Coordinates of C-alpha atoms (C1' of nucleotides) in Angstrom, one line a residue:
Chain A
X30 CA 110.5 66.1 86.5
X31 CA 107.2 64.4 87.3
X32 CA 104.8 67.3 86.5
X33 CA 106.4 68.0 83.2
X34 CA 106.0 64.4 82.0
X35 CA 102.4 64.4 83.2
X36 CA 101.7 67.7 81.5
X37 CA 103.1 66.5 78.3
X38 CA 100.9 63.4 78.3
X39 CA 97.8 65.4 79.0
X40 CA 98.6 68.1 76.5
X41 CA 99.1 65.5 73.8
X42 CA 95.7 64.0 74.6
X43 CA 94.1 67.4 74.7
X44 CA 95.5 68.3 71.3
X45 CA 94.5 65.0 69.8
X46 CA 91.0 65.7 70.9
X47 CA 91.2 69.1 69.2
X48 CA 91.1 71.3 72.3
X49 CA 93.0 74.6 71.9
X50 CA 95.5 74.9 74.7
X51 CA 99.2 75.0 75.1
X52 CA 99.4 74.0 78.7
X53 CA 97.8 71.4 80.9
X54 CA 99.2 72.4 84.2
X55 CA 99.6 69.6 86.7
X56 CA 100.0 70.2 90.4
X57 CA 100.6 68.2 93.5
X58 CA 97.3 66.8 94.7
X59 CA 95.7 68.6 97.6
X60 CA 93.6 65.5 98.2
X61 CA 96.2 62.8 98.7
X62 CA 93.4 60.4 99.7
X63 CA 92.2 60.6 96.1
X64 CA 95.3 61.0 94.0
X65 CA 99.0 61.9 93.7
X66 CA 98.8 64.6 91.1
X67 CA 95.9 66.6 89.7
X68 CA 95.1 68.8 86.7
X69 CA 92.5 71.5 86.9
X70 CA 92.7 72.9 83.4
X71 CA 89.4 71.4 82.4
X72 CA 87.6 74.5 83.7
X73 CA 89.5 76.7 81.4
X74 CA 89.1 74.4 78.4
X75 CA 85.4 74.3 79.0
X76 CA 85.3 78.1 78.8
X77 CA 87.2 78.4 75.6
X78 CA 85.5 75.4 73.9
X79 CA 82.0 76.4 75.2
X80 CA 81.4 72.9 76.5
X81 CA 80.6 71.6 79.9
X82 CA 83.7 70.7 82.0
X83 CA 82.3 67.3 82.7
X84 CA 82.1 66.4 79.0
X85 CA 85.6 67.6 78.4
X86 CA 87.1 66.0 81.5
X87 CA 85.5 62.7 80.8
X88 CA 86.7 62.7 77.2
X89 CA 90.2 63.6 78.2
X90 CA 90.4 60.9 80.9
X91 CA 88.9 58.3 78.5
X92 CA 91.6 59.1 76.0
X93 CA 94.4 59.0 78.6
X94 CA 93.3 55.6 79.6
X95 CA 93.8 54.5 76.0
X96 CA 97.4 55.5 75.6
X97 CA 99.7 52.6 74.8
X98 CA 102.1 52.8 77.7
X99 CA 99.5 53.8 80.3
X100 CA 100.8 51.5 83.0
X101 CA 104.3 52.9 82.6
X102 CA 102.9 56.0 84.1
X103 CA 99.7 55.5 85.9
X104 CA 97.9 53.2 88.2
X105 CA 94.7 55.1 87.7
X106 CA 93.5 58.3 86.0
X107 CA 90.0 59.4 86.7
X108 CA 87.7 62.4 86.3
X109 CA 86.0 63.8 89.3
X110 CA 83.2 66.4 89.2
X111 CA 83.1 69.2 88.9
X112 CA 86.4 69.3 86.9
X113 CA 89.3 67.5 88.3
X114 CA 91.6 65.0 86.5
X115 CA 93.0 62.9 89.2
X116 CA 96.2 60.8 88.6
X117 CA 97.6 58.0 90.7
X118 CA 101.1 57.1 89.6
X119 CA 102.2 53.6 88.9
X120 CA 105.0 52.1 91.0
X121 CA 107.1 51.6 87.9
X122 CA 106.9 55.3 87.1
X123 CA 107.7 56.4 90.6
X124 CA 110.7 54.0 90.7
X125 CA 111.9 55.0 87.3
X126 CA 112.0 58.6 88.5
X127 CA 113.7 57.8 91.7
X128 CA 116.3 55.9 89.9
X129 CA 116.9 58.9 87.7
X130 CA 117.2 61.1 90.8
X131 CA 119.6 58.7 92.4
X132 CA 121.8 58.6 89.3
X133 CA 122.0 62.4 89.0
X134 CA 124.1 64.6 91.4
X135 CA 121.4 67.2 91.3
X136 CA 118.4 64.9 91.7
X137 CA 117.1 65.4 88.2
X138 CA 117.1 69.2 88.4
X139 CA 117.3 70.6 84.9
X140 CA 120.1 73.0 84.1
X141 CA 119.1 76.7 83.8
X142 CA 118.2 78.0 80.4
X143 CA 120.9 80.7 80.8
X144 CA 123.7 80.6 83.3
X145 CA 123.7 83.9 85.1
X146 CA 126.4 85.7 86.9
X147 CA 124.9 87.0 90.2
X148 CA 126.4 89.4 92.6
X149 CA 125.0 89.0 96.1
X150 CA 125.2 91.8 98.7
X151 CA 124.5 90.5 102.1
X152 CA 125.9 90.6 105.6
X153 CA 126.5 94.3 105.5
X154 CA 127.8 94.7 109.0
X155 CA 128.8 98.1 110.2
X156 CA 132.3 98.1 111.5
X157 CA 132.0 100.0 114.7
X158 CA 129.0 98.1 116.0
X159 CA 128.5 94.6 117.4
X160 CA 126.7 92.1 115.3
X161 CA 123.2 91.5 116.5
X162 CA 120.4 89.2 115.6
X163 CA 119.5 91.1 112.4
X164 CA 123.0 90.4 111.1
X165 CA 122.5 86.7 111.5
X166 CA 119.3 87.0 109.3
X167 CA 121.0 88.7 106.4
X168 CA 124.0 86.5 106.6
X169 CA 122.1 83.3 106.7
X170 CA 119.4 84.2 104.2
X171 CA 122.1 85.6 101.8
X172 CA 124.4 82.7 102.2
X173 CA 121.5 80.3 101.6
X174 CA 120.3 82.1 98.5
X175 CA 123.9 82.1 97.2
X176 CA 124.1 78.3 97.7
X177 CA 120.7 77.8 96.1
X178 CA 121.9 79.8 93.0
X179 CA 125.1 77.8 92.8
X180 CA 123.2 74.5 93.1
X181 CA 121.0 75.6 90.3
X182 CA 124.1 76.1 88.2
X183 CA 124.5 79.9 88.3
X184 CA 127.7 81.8 89.0
X185 CA 127.7 83.9 92.2
X186 CA 129.9 86.5 93.7
X187 CA 129.2 87.3 97.3
X188 CA 130.2 90.7 98.7
X189 CA 130.0 91.4 102.4
X190 CA 129.7 95.1 101.7
X191 CA 130.9 96.4 105.0
X192 CA 129.4 99.6 106.3
X193 CA 132.8 101.1 106.9
X194 CA 132.7 104.7 105.9
X195 CA 129.5 106.3 107.0
X196 CA 128.4 108.5 109.8
X197 CA 128.7 105.7 112.3
X198 CA 132.5 105.9 111.9
X199 CA 132.4 109.6 112.6
X200 CA 130.4 108.9 115.7
X201 CA 132.8 106.3 117.0
X202 CA 135.9 108.4 116.3
X203 CA 134.3 111.3 118.2
X204 CA 133.6 108.9 121.1
X205 CA 137.1 107.5 121.1
X206 CA 138.5 111.1 121.2
X207 CA 136.0 112.2 123.8
X208 CA 137.0 109.3 126.1
X209 CA 140.6 109.9 125.3
X210 CA 141.4 106.2 124.6
X211 CA 144.7 105.6 123.0
X212 CA 144.5 103.6 119.8
X213 CA 146.7 100.9 121.1
X214 CA 144.3 100.1 123.9
X215 CA 141.2 100.2 121.9
X216 CA 139.1 97.0 122.1
X217 CA 136.0 95.6 120.7
X218 CA 134.3 96.1 124.0
X219 CA 135.0 99.8 123.7
X220 CA 133.3 99.9 120.3
X221 CA 130.4 98.0 121.7
X222 CA 129.9 100.6 124.3
X223 CA 130.8 103.8 122.4
X224 CA 128.7 103.3 119.3
X225 CA 125.3 103.0 121.0
X226 CA 126.2 105.8 123.4
X227 CA 127.2 108.2 120.6
X228 CA 124.3 107.3 118.5
X229 CA 122.0 108.2 121.4
X230 CA 123.9 111.4 122.1
X231 CA 123.6 112.5 118.5
X232 CA 119.9 112.3 118.7
X233 CA 119.9 114.6 121.8
X234 CA 122.6 117.0 120.9
X235 CA 122.6 118.7 117.5
X236 CA 126.1 120.1 118.0
X237 CA 127.5 116.6 118.6
X238 CA 125.7 115.3 115.5
X239 CA 127.3 118.1 113.4
X240 CA 130.7 117.4 114.8
X241 CA 130.3 113.7 113.9
X242 CA 129.2 114.6 110.4
X243 CA 132.2 116.9 110.2
X244 CA 134.6 114.1 111.2
X245 CA 133.0 111.8 108.7
X246 CA 133.5 114.3 105.9
X247 CA 137.1 114.9 106.9
X248 CA 137.8 111.2 107.0
X249 CA 136.4 110.9 103.5
X250 CA 138.6 113.8 102.4
X251 CA 141.7 112.0 103.6
X252 CA 142.4 113.4 107.1
X253 CA 145.4 111.4 108.2
X254 CA 144.6 111.2 111.9
X255 CA 141.1 110.1 111.3
X256 CA 142.2 107.7 108.6
X257 CA 144.6 106.1 111.1
X258 CA 141.8 105.7 113.7
X259 CA 139.4 104.4 111.0
X260 CA 142.0 101.7 110.1
X261 CA 142.3 100.6 113.7
X262 CA 138.5 100.5 114.2
X263 CA 138.2 98.6 111.0
X264 CA 140.8 96.0 112.1
X265 CA 139.2 95.4 115.5
X266 CA 135.7 95.0 114.0
X267 CA 136.8 92.9 111.2
X268 CA 138.4 90.4 113.5
X269 CA 135.2 90.1 115.4
X270 CA 133.0 89.9 112.3
X271 CA 135.2 87.3 110.7
X272 CA 135.0 85.1 113.8
X273 CA 131.2 85.2 113.8
X274 CA 130.9 84.5 110.1
X275 CA 133.3 81.7 110.5
X276 CA 131.2 80.2 113.2
X277 CA 128.1 80.6 111.0
X278 CA 129.9 79.0 108.0
X279 CA 129.1 82.1 106.0
X280 CA 131.8 83.2 103.5
X281 CA 132.3 85.9 100.9
X282 CA 134.2 86.2 97.7
X283 CA 134.7 89.8 98.3
X284 CA 135.5 91.6 101.5
X285 CA 134.7 95.0 100.2
X286 CA 132.9 97.9 101.7
X287 CA 131.8 101.5 101.3
X288 CA 135.3 102.7 101.5
X289 CA 136.3 100.7 98.5
X290 CA 133.6 102.5 96.5
X291 CA 135.1 105.9 97.1
X292 CA 137.6 105.8 94.2
X293 CA 134.6 105.3 91.9
X294 CA 132.7 108.3 93.0
X295 CA 134.4 110.8 90.6
X296 CA 133.4 108.5 87.7
X297 CA 129.9 108.2 89.0
X298 CA 129.7 112.0 89.3
X299 CA 130.9 112.3 85.7
X300 CA 128.3 109.9 84.4
X301 CA 125.5 111.8 86.2
X302 CA 126.8 115.2 85.1
X303 CA 127.0 114.1 81.5
X304 CA 123.4 113.1 81.6
X305 CA 122.6 116.3 83.4
X306 CA 121.0 114.5 86.3
X307 CA 122.6 116.3 89.2
X308 CA 120.6 119.2 90.7
X309 CA 121.2 121.5 93.6
X310 CA 118.6 121.7 96.2
X311 CA 118.8 123.2 99.7
X312 CA 122.6 123.1 99.5
X313 CA 122.7 119.4 98.6
X314 CA 123.2 117.7 95.3
X315 CA 120.3 115.5 94.4
X316 CA 119.0 113.3 91.7
X317 CA 115.4 113.4 90.9
X318 CA 114.2 109.8 90.5
X319 CA 110.5 110.4 90.6
X320 CA 108.3 109.2 87.8
X321 CA 105.0 110.6 86.6
X322 CA 103.4 107.2 87.1
X323 CA 104.4 107.0 90.7
X324 CA 101.5 106.4 93.1
X325 CA 103.5 107.7 95.9
X326 CA 106.0 110.5 96.1
X327 CA 109.5 109.2 95.6
X328 CA 111.9 111.7 97.2
X329 CA 115.1 112.6 95.4
X330 CA 118.2 110.7 96.0
X331 CA 120.7 112.7 97.9
X332 CA 124.0 112.5 96.0
X333 CA 126.1 114.7 98.1
X334 CA 125.3 116.4 101.5
X335 CA 125.4 120.1 101.8
X336 CA 128.6 119.7 103.8
X337 CA 130.2 117.9 100.9
X338 CA 130.1 114.4 102.3
X339 CA 128.8 111.4 100.4
X340 CA 126.1 109.1 101.6
X341 CA 124.9 105.5 101.4
X342 CA 123.1 106.1 98.1
X343 CA 126.2 107.5 96.4
X344 CA 128.5 104.7 97.6
X345 CA 125.9 102.2 96.5
X346 CA 125.9 103.7 93.0
X347 CA 129.7 103.7 93.0
X348 CA 129.7 100.1 94.0
X349 CA 127.3 99.3 91.1
X350 CA 129.8 100.9 88.7
X351 CA 132.6 98.8 90.2
X352 CA 130.6 95.6 90.0
X353 CA 129.4 96.2 86.5
X354 CA 133.0 96.9 85.4
X355 CA 134.6 94.0 87.2
X356 CA 132.0 91.2 86.9
X357 CA 129.4 92.2 84.3
X358 CA 126.7 90.6 86.4
X359 CA 123.3 89.7 85.0
X360 CA 121.8 90.3 88.5
X361 CA 122.7 92.1 91.6
X362 CA 120.8 91.0 94.7
X363 CA 120.7 92.9 98.0
X364 CA 119.6 91.1 101.1
X365 CA 118.8 93.7 103.7
X366 CA 116.1 94.7 106.1
X367 CA 113.0 95.6 104.1
X368 CA 112.8 99.0 105.7
X369 CA 115.5 100.0 103.2
X370 CA 113.3 99.4 100.2
X371 CA 112.8 103.0 99.4
X372 CA 116.5 103.6 99.5
X373 CA 117.1 100.8 97.0
X374 CA 114.2 101.9 94.8
X375 CA 116.0 105.3 94.5
X376 CA 119.4 103.8 93.8
X377 CA 118.0 101.4 91.2
X378 CA 116.2 104.1 89.5
X379 CA 119.2 106.4 89.5
X380 CA 121.4 103.7 88.1
X381 CA 118.8 103.1 85.4
X382 CA 118.6 106.8 84.5
X383 CA 122.3 107.2 84.3
X384 CA 122.7 104.1 82.2
X385 CA 125.0 102.4 84.7
X386 CA 122.9 99.3 85.0
X387 CA 119.2 98.8 84.0
X388 CA 116.6 98.6 86.6
X389 CA 115.9 94.9 85.8
X390 CA 119.3 93.9 87.0
X391 CA 118.4 94.6 90.6
X392 CA 116.5 92.8 93.2
X393 CA 116.1 94.0 96.7
X394 CA 115.4 90.9 98.8
X395 CA 114.0 92.5 101.9
X396 CA 113.5 90.6 105.1
X397 CA 111.2 91.4 108.0
X398 CA 112.1 93.7 110.8
X399 CA 113.6 92.0 113.8
X400 CA 111.1 92.4 116.6
X401 CA 111.1 91.4 120.3
X402 CA 108.6 89.0 121.8
X403 CA 106.4 92.0 122.5
X404 CA 106.1 92.7 118.8
X405 CA 108.0 95.9 118.9
X406 CA 111.2 96.4 116.9
X407 CA 114.5 96.3 118.6
X408 CA 116.1 99.6 118.7
X409 CA 119.5 98.6 117.5
X410 CA 120.9 102.1 117.4
X411 CA 120.4 102.2 121.2
X412 CA 122.1 98.9 121.7
X413 CA 119.0 97.2 123.0
X414 CA 119.4 94.2 120.7
X415 CA 121.1 91.2 122.1
X416 CA 124.5 90.5 120.6
X417 CA 124.9 87.5 118.4
X418 CA 127.4 85.9 120.6
X419 CA 124.9 85.9 123.4
X420 CA 122.5 84.0 121.2
X421 CA 125.1 81.4 120.4
X422 CA 126.0 80.9 124.1
X423 CA 122.3 80.6 125.0
X424 CA 121.5 78.0 122.4
X425 CA 124.6 76.0 123.4
X426 CA 123.6 76.1 127.0
X427 CA 120.1 74.8 126.3
X428 CA 121.5 72.1 124.0
X429 CA 123.9 70.8 126.7
X430 CA 121.3 70.8 129.4
X431 CA 118.9 68.8 127.2
X432 CA 120.7 65.5 127.5
X433 CA 123.3 64.2 129.8
X434 CA 125.4 62.8 127.0
X435 CA 125.6 66.1 125.3
X436 CA 128.2 67.3 127.7
X437 CA 130.5 64.7 126.2
X438 CA 130.1 65.8 122.6
X439 CA 133.0 67.3 120.8
X440 CA 133.0 71.0 120.4
X441 CA 132.8 70.6 116.7
X442 CA 129.6 68.6 116.9
X443 CA 128.1 71.0 119.5
X444 CA 128.8 73.9 117.1
X445 CA 127.2 72.2 114.2
X446 CA 124.1 71.5 116.2
X447 CA 123.9 75.0 117.6
X448 CA 124.2 76.2 114.0
X449 CA 121.4 73.9 113.0
X450 CA 119.2 75.1 115.8
X451 CA 119.6 78.8 115.0
X452 CA 119.6 78.5 111.2
X453 CA 116.6 76.2 110.9
X454 CA 114.6 78.4 113.3
X455 CA 115.5 81.3 111.2
X456 CA 115.2 79.9 107.7
X457 CA 111.8 78.2 108.2
X458 CA 110.3 81.7 108.4
X459 CA 109.2 83.4 105.2
X460 CA 112.0 85.9 104.8
X461 CA 109.6 88.7 103.8
X462 CA 107.7 88.6 107.1
X463 CA 108.6 90.4 110.2
X464 CA 110.8 88.5 112.4
X465 CA 109.8 87.9 116.0
X466 CA 112.9 87.2 117.9
X467 CA 112.3 85.0 120.9
X468 CA 115.4 83.5 122.5
X469 CA 113.5 80.5 123.8
X470 CA 112.2 79.7 120.4
X471 CA 115.7 80.0 119.0
X472 CA 117.0 77.5 121.5
X473 CA 114.3 74.9 120.9
X474 CA 115.5 71.4 120.2
X475 CA 112.3 69.4 119.9
X476 CA 109.6 69.6 117.2
X477 CA 110.1 71.3 113.9
X478 CA 113.7 72.1 114.5
X479 CA 117.2 71.6 113.2
X480 CA 118.0 68.9 115.7
X481 CA 115.0 66.9 114.6
X482 CA 116.3 66.9 111.0
X483 CA 119.8 66.0 112.1
X484 CA 118.5 63.2 114.4
X485 CA 116.6 61.8 111.5
X486 CA 119.6 61.9 109.2
X487 CA 121.8 60.1 111.8
X488 CA 119.2 57.4 112.5
X489 CA 118.8 56.7 108.8
X490 CA 122.6 56.7 108.4
X491 CA 122.9 54.1 111.2
X492 CA 120.3 51.9 109.5
X493 CA 121.8 51.9 106.0
X494 CA 125.5 51.7 107.1
X495 CA 125.5 47.9 107.4
X496 CA 123.8 47.1 104.1
X497 CA 125.8 47.1 101.0
X498 CA 123.8 47.9 97.9
X499 CA 126.3 46.7 95.2
X500 CA 124.7 48.8 92.5
X501 CA 121.3 47.5 93.4
X502 CA 118.5 48.6 91.0
X503 CA 115.2 49.1 92.7
X504 CA 112.5 46.7 91.7
X505 CA 109.0 47.7 90.6
X506 CA 107.6 47.2 94.0
X507 CA 106.3 49.6 96.6
X508 CA 105.6 47.8 99.8
X509 CA 103.2 49.9 101.8
X510 CA 101.9 53.4 102.3
X511 CA 104.7 54.6 104.6
X512 CA 107.0 53.5 101.8
X513 CA 104.9 55.1 99.0
X514 CA 104.4 58.4 100.8
X515 CA 108.2 58.8 101.2
X516 CA 108.9 58.0 97.6
X517 CA 106.3 60.4 96.3
X518 CA 107.7 63.1 98.6
X519 CA 111.2 62.8 97.2
X520 CA 109.8 63.2 93.7
X521 CA 108.7 66.7 94.6
X522 CA 112.3 68.0 94.8
X523 CA 112.7 69.7 91.4
X524 CA 109.5 71.7 91.8
X525 CA 110.2 72.7 95.4
X526 CA 113.7 73.7 94.5
X527 CA 112.6 75.7 91.5
X528 CA 110.2 77.7 93.6
X529 CA 112.9 78.3 96.3
X530 CA 115.2 79.5 93.5
X531 CA 112.7 81.7 91.6
X532 CA 111.3 83.4 94.7
X533 CA 114.5 83.4 96.6
X534 CA 112.8 81.7 99.5
X535 CA 114.9 79.3 101.5
X536 CA 111.9 78.5 103.7
X537 CA 110.4 76.4 100.9
X538 CA 113.4 74.1 101.2
X539 CA 113.2 74.1 105.0
X540 CA 109.6 73.0 105.0
X541 CA 110.3 70.4 102.4
X542 CA 113.2 68.9 104.4
X543 CA 111.0 68.7 107.4
X544 CA 108.2 67.0 105.5
X545 CA 110.7 64.4 104.2
X546 CA 112.0 63.8 107.7
X547 CA 108.5 63.3 109.1
X548 CA 107.7 60.7 106.5
X549 CA 111.1 59.1 106.9
X550 CA 110.6 58.8 110.6
X551 CA 107.3 57.1 110.1
X552 CA 108.7 54.9 107.5
X553 CA 111.7 53.4 109.4
X554 CA 109.8 53.1 112.6
X555 CA 107.1 51.1 110.9
X556 CA 109.4 49.1 108.6
X557 CA 112.2 47.4 110.3
X558 CA 115.1 46.8 107.9
X559 CA 117.6 45.1 110.0
X560 CA 116.8 41.4 110.1
X561 CA 114.6 41.5 107.0
X562 CA 115.0 38.2 105.2
X563 CA 113.7 39.3 101.8
X564 CA 116.9 40.5 100.2
X565 CA 115.3 42.6 97.4
X566 CA 112.9 44.4 99.7
X567 CA 115.7 45.1 102.1
X568 CA 117.8 46.6 99.3
X569 CA 114.9 48.5 97.9
X570 CA 114.4 50.1 101.2
X571 CA 118.1 50.8 101.9
X572 CA 118.2 52.4 98.4
X573 CA 115.3 54.6 99.3
X574 CA 116.8 55.7 102.6
X575 CA 120.2 56.3 101.1
X576 CA 118.7 58.6 98.5
X577 CA 116.6 60.3 101.2
X578 CA 119.7 61.0 103.2
X579 CA 121.7 62.2 100.3
X580 CA 118.9 64.7 99.6
X581 CA 118.6 65.8 103.2
X582 CA 122.3 66.4 103.4
X583 CA 122.4 68.3 100.2
X584 CA 119.5 70.5 101.1
X585 CA 120.8 71.1 104.6
X586 CA 123.9 72.4 103.0
X587 CA 121.8 74.8 101.0
X588 CA 120.5 76.0 104.4
X589 CA 124.1 76.4 105.6
X590 CA 123.7 73.5 108.0
X591 CA 126.2 70.7 108.6
X592 CA 125.7 67.3 110.0
X593 CA 127.4 66.2 113.3
X594 CA 129.0 62.8 113.8
X595 CA 126.7 61.9 116.7
X596 CA 123.8 63.2 118.7
Chain B
rG26 C1' 98.8 112.8 105.6
rU27 C1' 100.9 109.6 101.5
rC28 C1' 102.8 104.9 100.4
rU29 C1' 103.8 100.0 102.1
rC30 C1' 103.6 95.3 104.7
rA31 C1' 100.8 92.4 107.8
rG32 C1' 96.1 90.3 110.7
rU33 C1' 95.1 82.2 109.8
rA34 C1' 94.1 77.2 116.2
rG35 C1' 95.5 79.2 123.3
rC36 C1' 100.9 80.7 121.5
rU37 C1' 104.6 81.0 117.3
rC38 C1' 104.0 80.5 112.3
rA39 C1' 103.5 77.9 107.1
rG40 C1' 100.3 78.0 103.0
rC41 C1' 98.9 83.3 99.3
rU42 C1' 101.8 82.7 91.0
rG43 C1' 92.9 80.9 92.7
rG44 C1' 91.0 74.5 93.1
rA45 C1' 88.0 69.6 96.2
rU46 C1' 87.8 68.5 103.5
rA47 C1' 92.8 75.2 105.7
rG48 C1' 98.3 72.8 107.8
rA49 C1' 102.7 72.3 111.2
rG50 C1' 105.4 73.1 115.8
rC51 C1' 104.7 74.4 120.9
rA52 C1' 101.2 73.7 124.8
rU53 C1' 97.1 69.9 126.7
rC54 C1' 95.4 64.6 127.2
rG55 C1' 96.0 59.1 126.2
rC56 C1' 99.2 55.0 124.3
rC57 C1' 104.3 52.9 122.6
rC58 C1' 111.4 52.0 124.9
rU59 C1' 114.2 43.5 126.5
rU60 C1' 112.8 45.9 119.3
rC61 C1' 118.2 49.6 113.4
rU62 C1' 119.3 56.2 118.8
rA63 C1' 112.4 58.0 122.8
rA64 C1' 115.9 64.9 120.4
rG65 C1' 111.3 59.6 118.2
rG66 C1' 106.4 57.2 116.8
rC67 C1' 100.8 56.5 117.1
rG68 C1' 96.1 58.7 118.6
rA69 C1' 92.6 63.0 120.5
rG70 C1' 90.5 68.3 120.4
rU71 C1' 90.4 73.3 118.9
rG72 C1' 89.6 77.8 113.4
rU73 C1' 83.5 83.3 111.1
rC74 C1' 91.7 82.4 107.6
rA75 C1' 90.3 90.6 111.2
rG76 C1' 85.0 92.7 109.3
rG77 C1' 82.1 93.9 104.8
rG78 C1' 81.5 93.9 99.5
rG79 C1' 83.1 92.3 94.5
rU80 C1' 85.3 89.1 90.4
rU81 C1' 85.0 83.6 89.4
rC82 C1' 82.1 77.3 88.2
rG83 C1' 85.5 77.8 92.6
rA84 C1' 88.7 82.8 97.1
rA85 C1' 92.8 82.3 103.1
rU86 C1' 94.9 83.4 98.1
rC87 C1' 92.9 88.3 93.2
rC88 C1' 90.1 93.5 93.4
rC89 C1' 87.6 97.4 96.4
rU90 C1' 86.5 99.1 101.4
rU91 C1' 86.5 99.5 106.8
rC92 C1' 89.1 98.4 111.4
rU93 C1' 93.7 97.1 114.0
rG94 C1' 99.0 96.9 114.2
rG95 C1' 104.2 97.4 112.0
rG96 C1' 107.3 100.1 108.8
rA97 C1' 109.0 104.0 105.2
rC98 C1' 108.6 109.0 103.7
rA99 C1' 116.0 114.0 100.8
rC100 C1' 121.1 115.4 103.6
rC101 C1' 121.3 107.9 108.9
rA102 C1' 122.5 103.1 107.0

RNA sequence: GUCUCAGUAGCUCAGCUGGAUAGAGCAUCGCCCUUCUAAGGCGAGUGUCAGGGGUUCGAAUCCCUUCUGGGACACCA
């Protein structure tokens, strides 16, 4: 990639001059009026060499200007006080890199040093409760990170990890019994109603809470009647969940859940017992996961409740055993609400203590709490959060009302655009931040939105459709600043992607796609291609736009967004 | 109480692995459709980057501290 090549040149020069350094870090210019790329290492060299940065910078720049193939890389390299090396790339360098990107299915992205097997745990819907906005977040962020990992060349295994065996099931079973609904008549609407009601009731009534816990425990112990009810609830919910994931184009390799971890619990118990890690405390079995170095108090992990039932932490540990045995992953990533960070800290530590999987295998990728426009968190347990389906319907309605012709679009295209609206609105947020959910913002179709990206793609597509490139090799020319800006932006891809991958931040890609689209819009509106008589220029530009669109399409797919046929 | 995350333009946010003049979208106000799709483009204005200290040649970014708000803190997930 660009920065590597530039770094190599500068490092070579620095070493030739006898400066002791092993890296000359080059970054994208933050003063595009002055240069394309900059290097700020002069300050550090000055410190270690006990010389003035000006002296060092000027000597470096002088030497760079003397290299044989200078014009293969640069148009200009200059030193600017107090210590910046400013580089302007030559057209031939830019175009050489673009050609390389065009010839490479991954746009010159280098292969990973080690191909890792990564298990991703996202989605995590509770059977028994309707999917709400928070579930879209985990599904989309998780799916996007999965696709980013795959694009980078890693191997992924995505597990939906259904919440299908915890207390919430006990609550729903209790509710179904209480309302005396026969299993054959049970519907998703019943579940939507019963879960929030029972959840609220448990908070008020201790006796009901105990009863629900009791049911949960008996279900886990194999009570046939409860087992039958569980199966039915599971089936109804799964159908609903599958439908929504299908709509969102989110898919999983494994459709497992907490219940599938149960067979592994005896083994987990044995491992912990052998290491003498299980302690009794207040009737419950716990694992002490605190460390002396802890700044805060880390409470023990509750392995088994005093009534004998198992909890989230135990099934998570059992799931880790299962995953290590079946897939030997290098990493296990969990995409959940960041409020669960303490829980995962406990589980990761317990796993490490017991030698199931070392702490370094795990990453908890937390995302911000879903808040309302008033800044307060949605109380999902009380059913206050809007259902996901409502969100889809709302976005669709706004979309259709936006343009008369939209009513004539195929359902398929409408769905793709609705997906683009929601996902781009979601993924352009930094996933770690709290998430203000505002339905009008999530139905927005103008500005920095999914539709803007799709619109740009389709316009470009229309322009390039009629020109055949016949293996055209771009010339050494760059024709104007609109043109140059777009070319330079495309070169940033490997760095942007690398950051998105390393930090697991899809919003880096979202921002980047948007930047490309802004420049592409400016480019084609100021440079008419159709009717151009200069054949080479025309083909150069079509080449550029074709590459732009290929990249947009590929990156949209990393954001789980598909392109419609028309808009 | 302890820990933790945040506070950036009127609103919603990006930037935070330290760099030169802090960026987008929305909203507001102009201009551009007989011209490859106006869901677009061009132009205009707005900031004590919560306050205070520190480290550094250089801080929105790192450290300390105060204020404000969110969240977590063993038998929920």
